[in-house]
Coordinates of C-alpha atoms and ligand atoms in Angstrom, one line a residue:
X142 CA 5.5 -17.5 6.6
X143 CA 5.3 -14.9 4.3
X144 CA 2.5 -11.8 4.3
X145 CA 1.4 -9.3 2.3
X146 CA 0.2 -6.1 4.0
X147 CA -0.9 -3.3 1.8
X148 CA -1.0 0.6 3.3
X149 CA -3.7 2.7 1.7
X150 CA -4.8 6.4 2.4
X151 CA -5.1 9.7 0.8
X152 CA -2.5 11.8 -1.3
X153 CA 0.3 12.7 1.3
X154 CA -0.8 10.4 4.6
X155 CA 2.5 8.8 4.3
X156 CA 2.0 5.5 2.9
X157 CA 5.2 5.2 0.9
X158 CA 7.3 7.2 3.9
X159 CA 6.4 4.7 6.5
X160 CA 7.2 1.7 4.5
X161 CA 10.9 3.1 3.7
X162 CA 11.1 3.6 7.3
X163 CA 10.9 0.0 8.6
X164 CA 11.7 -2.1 5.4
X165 CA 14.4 -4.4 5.7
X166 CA 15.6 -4.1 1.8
X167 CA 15.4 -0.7 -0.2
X168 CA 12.1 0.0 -1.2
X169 CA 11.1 -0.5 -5.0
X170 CA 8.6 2.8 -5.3
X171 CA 6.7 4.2 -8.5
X172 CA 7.0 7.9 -7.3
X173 CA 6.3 10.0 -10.5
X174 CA 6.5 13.8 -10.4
X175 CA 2.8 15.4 -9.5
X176 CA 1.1 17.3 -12.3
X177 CA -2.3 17.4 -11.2
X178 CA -3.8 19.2 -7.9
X179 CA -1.6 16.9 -6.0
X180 CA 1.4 19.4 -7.0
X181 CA -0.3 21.6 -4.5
X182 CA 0.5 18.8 -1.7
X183 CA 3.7 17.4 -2.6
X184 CA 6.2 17.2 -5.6
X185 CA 5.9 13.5 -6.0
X186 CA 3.5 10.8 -6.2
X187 CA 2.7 7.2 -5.9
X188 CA 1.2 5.7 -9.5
X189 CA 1.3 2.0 -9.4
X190 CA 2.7 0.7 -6.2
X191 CA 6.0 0.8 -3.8
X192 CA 7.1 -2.7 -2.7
X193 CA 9.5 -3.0 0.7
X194 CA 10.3 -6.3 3.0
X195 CA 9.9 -6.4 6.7
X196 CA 11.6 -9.7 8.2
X197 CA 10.1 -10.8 11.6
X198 CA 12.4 -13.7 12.2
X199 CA 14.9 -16.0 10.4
X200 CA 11.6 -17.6 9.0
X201 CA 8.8 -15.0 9.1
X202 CA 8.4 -11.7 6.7
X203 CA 6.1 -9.3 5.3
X204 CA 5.7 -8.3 2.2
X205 CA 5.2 -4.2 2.6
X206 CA 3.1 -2.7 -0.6
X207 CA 2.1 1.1 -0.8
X208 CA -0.8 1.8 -2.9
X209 CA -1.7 4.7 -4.5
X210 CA -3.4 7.4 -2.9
X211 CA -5.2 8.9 -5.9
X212 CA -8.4 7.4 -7.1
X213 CA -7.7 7.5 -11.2
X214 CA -5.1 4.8 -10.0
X215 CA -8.0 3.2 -7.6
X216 CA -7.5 0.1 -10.3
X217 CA -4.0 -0.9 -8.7
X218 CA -6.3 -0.9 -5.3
X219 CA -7.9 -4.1 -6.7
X220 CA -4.8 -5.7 -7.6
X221 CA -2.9 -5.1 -4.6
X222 CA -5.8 -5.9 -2.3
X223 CA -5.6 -9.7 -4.0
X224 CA -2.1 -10.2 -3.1
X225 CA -2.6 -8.9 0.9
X226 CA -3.8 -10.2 3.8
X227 CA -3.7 -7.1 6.4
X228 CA -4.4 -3.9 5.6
X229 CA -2.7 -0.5 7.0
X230 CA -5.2 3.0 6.8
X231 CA -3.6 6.0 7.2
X232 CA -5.8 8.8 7.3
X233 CA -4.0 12.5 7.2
X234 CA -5.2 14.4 10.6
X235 CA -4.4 18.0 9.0
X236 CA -6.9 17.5 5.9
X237 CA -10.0 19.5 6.2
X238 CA -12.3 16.6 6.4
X239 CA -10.2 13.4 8.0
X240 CA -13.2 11.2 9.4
X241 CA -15.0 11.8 5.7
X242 CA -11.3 10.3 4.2
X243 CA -11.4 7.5 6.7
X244 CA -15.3 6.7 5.2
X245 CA -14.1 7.1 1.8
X246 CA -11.6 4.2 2.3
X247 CA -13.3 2.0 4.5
X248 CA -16.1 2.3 1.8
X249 CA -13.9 1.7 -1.2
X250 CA -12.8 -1.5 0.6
X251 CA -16.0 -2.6 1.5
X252 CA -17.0 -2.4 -2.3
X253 CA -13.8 -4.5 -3.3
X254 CA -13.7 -6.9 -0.6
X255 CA -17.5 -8.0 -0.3
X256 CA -17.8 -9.6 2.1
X257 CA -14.3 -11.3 2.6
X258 CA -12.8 -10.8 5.9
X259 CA -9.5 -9.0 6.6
X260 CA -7.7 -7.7 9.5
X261 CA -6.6 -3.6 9.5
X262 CA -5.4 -1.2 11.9
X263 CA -5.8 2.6 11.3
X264 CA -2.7 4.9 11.2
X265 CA -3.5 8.4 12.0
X266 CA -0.6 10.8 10.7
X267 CA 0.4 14.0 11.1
X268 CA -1.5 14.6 14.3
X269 CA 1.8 17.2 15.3
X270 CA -0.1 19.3 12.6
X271 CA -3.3 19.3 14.5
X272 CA -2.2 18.1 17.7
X273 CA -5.6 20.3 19.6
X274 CA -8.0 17.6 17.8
X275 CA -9.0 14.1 19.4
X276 CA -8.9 11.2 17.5
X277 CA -11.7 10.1 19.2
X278 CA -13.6 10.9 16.7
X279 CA -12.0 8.2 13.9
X280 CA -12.5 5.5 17.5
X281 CA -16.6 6.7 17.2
X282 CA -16.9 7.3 13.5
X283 CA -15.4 2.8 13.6
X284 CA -17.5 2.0 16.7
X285 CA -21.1 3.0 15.0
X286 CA -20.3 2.4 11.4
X287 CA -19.4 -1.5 11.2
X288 CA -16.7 -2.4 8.8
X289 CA -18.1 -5.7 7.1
X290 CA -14.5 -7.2 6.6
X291 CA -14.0 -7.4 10.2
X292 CA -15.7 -8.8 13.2
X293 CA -14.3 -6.3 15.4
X294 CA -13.9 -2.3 15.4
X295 CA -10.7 -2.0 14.1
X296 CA -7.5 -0.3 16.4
X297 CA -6.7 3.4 15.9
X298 CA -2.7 5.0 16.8
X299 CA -1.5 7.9 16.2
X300 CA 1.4 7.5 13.9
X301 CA 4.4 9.5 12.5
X302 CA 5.2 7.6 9.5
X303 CA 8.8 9.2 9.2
X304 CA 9.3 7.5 12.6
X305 CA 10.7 3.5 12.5
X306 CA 9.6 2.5 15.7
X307 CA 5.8 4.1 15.5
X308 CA 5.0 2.7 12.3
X309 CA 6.6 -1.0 13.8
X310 CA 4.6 -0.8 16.3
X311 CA 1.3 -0.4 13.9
X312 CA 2.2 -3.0 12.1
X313 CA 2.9 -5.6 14.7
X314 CA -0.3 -4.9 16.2
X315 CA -2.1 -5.6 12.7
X316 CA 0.6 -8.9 12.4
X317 CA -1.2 -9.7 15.8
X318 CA -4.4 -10.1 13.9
X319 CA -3.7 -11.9 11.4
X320 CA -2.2 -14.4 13.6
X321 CA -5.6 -14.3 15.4
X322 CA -7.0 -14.8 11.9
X323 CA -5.3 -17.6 10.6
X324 CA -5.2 -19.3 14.1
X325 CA -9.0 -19.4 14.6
X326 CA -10.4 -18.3 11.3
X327 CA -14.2 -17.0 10.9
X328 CA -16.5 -20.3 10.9
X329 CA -19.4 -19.7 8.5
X330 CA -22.6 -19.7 10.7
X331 CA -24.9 -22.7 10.9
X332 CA -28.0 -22.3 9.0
X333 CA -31.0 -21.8 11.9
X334 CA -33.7 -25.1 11.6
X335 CA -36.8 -24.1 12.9
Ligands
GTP76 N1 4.5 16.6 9.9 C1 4.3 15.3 9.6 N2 4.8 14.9 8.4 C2 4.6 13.6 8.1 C3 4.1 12.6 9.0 N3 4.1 11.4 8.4 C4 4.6 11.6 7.2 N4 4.9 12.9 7.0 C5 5.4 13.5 5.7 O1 4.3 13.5 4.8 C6 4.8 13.1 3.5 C7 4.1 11.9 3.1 O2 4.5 11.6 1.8 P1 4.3 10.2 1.1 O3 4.8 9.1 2.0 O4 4.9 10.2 -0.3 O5 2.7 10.1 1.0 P2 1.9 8.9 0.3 O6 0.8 8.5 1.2 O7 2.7 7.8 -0.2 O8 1.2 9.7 -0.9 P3 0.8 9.2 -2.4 O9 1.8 8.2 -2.9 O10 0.8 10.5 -3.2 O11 -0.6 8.7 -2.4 C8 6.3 13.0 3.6 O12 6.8 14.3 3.2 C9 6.6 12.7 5.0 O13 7.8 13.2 5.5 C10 3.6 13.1 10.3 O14 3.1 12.4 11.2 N5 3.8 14.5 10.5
MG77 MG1 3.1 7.1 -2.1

């Protein structure tokens, strides 16, 4: 069985960081140098995709893609988002306004996706930044504002992407659901007959 999991987030959550911490091979990014306001944030950027391989078992990988974070490349978003299954968020807990990032994203997938189901867990980095903030408020913000792509609210960690072990653990939980998924997948509803 092979996946394809695809992180998205903002400018600097640590999309590409996490996936060269726990891919198996070296990871193939597109890391150009920052011109824009993201020079204010970090030298280098992601502007097409970085591509890493995470094996699970003799027989079993995933397929690790970074997008970009910056909307002008929100195109690549549609591209990747057809060759995944799972999706990673990582929302950056020392930016001004984090639960208005994590509603940007979930919205821009909702747009893309319409309708289709997938699983996703939430990654909240950099919370050693901010460490006097609950992230209770990204658990509420999920709980009262449905994602349509999935049936359930979907799991928040905190996350150091520069850590191997964290960012395994994220993605074995969201592996978890996509073996849920593909085990008993969503039956459409029967129509109601009066
Ligand atoms: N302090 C702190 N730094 C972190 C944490 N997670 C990642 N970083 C750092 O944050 C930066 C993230 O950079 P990238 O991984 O390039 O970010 P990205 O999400 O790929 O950004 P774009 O490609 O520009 O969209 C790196 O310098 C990491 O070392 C964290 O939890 N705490
Ligand atoms: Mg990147």
């Amino acid at each position: 069985m092979e996946w394809g999991v695809l992180f998205m987030g903002s400018v600097g959550s640590g999309k590409t960081c996490a996936i060269r911490s726990i891919s198996d091979i070296g990871v193939v990014d597109t890391d150009a140098i920052a011109t824009d306001e993201t020079a204010q944030l970090k030298s280098h950027t992601t502007v097409a995709m970085d591509v890493g391989v995470l094996h699970l078992s003799d027989h079993d990988k995933l397929r690790l893609c970074g997008a970009p974070g910056q909307d002008r490349f929100d195109f690549m978003w549609d591209i990747l988002l057809m060759q995944c299954r799972g999706l990673v968020l990582f929302v950056n807990h020392s930016n001004p306004d984090p639960v208005g990032e994590l509603e940007h994203y979930v919205k821009a997938l909702e747009s893309r996706l319409l309708g289709q189901k997938m699983p996703m867990v939430v990654g909240i980095t950099h919370v050693d930044l901010n460490p006097q903030v609950s992230l209770d408020c990204y658990r509420d913000h999920l709980r009262q504002r449905a994602c349509s792509f999935m049936d359930i609210a979907p799991p928040v960690f905190q996350v150091d992407a520069r850590e191997r072990d964290q960012v395994r653990a994220l993605v074995a939980t969201l592996t978890g659901l996509l073996e849920m998924t593909e085990r008993f997948p969503a039956k459409p509803r029967k129509a109601l007959v009066a």
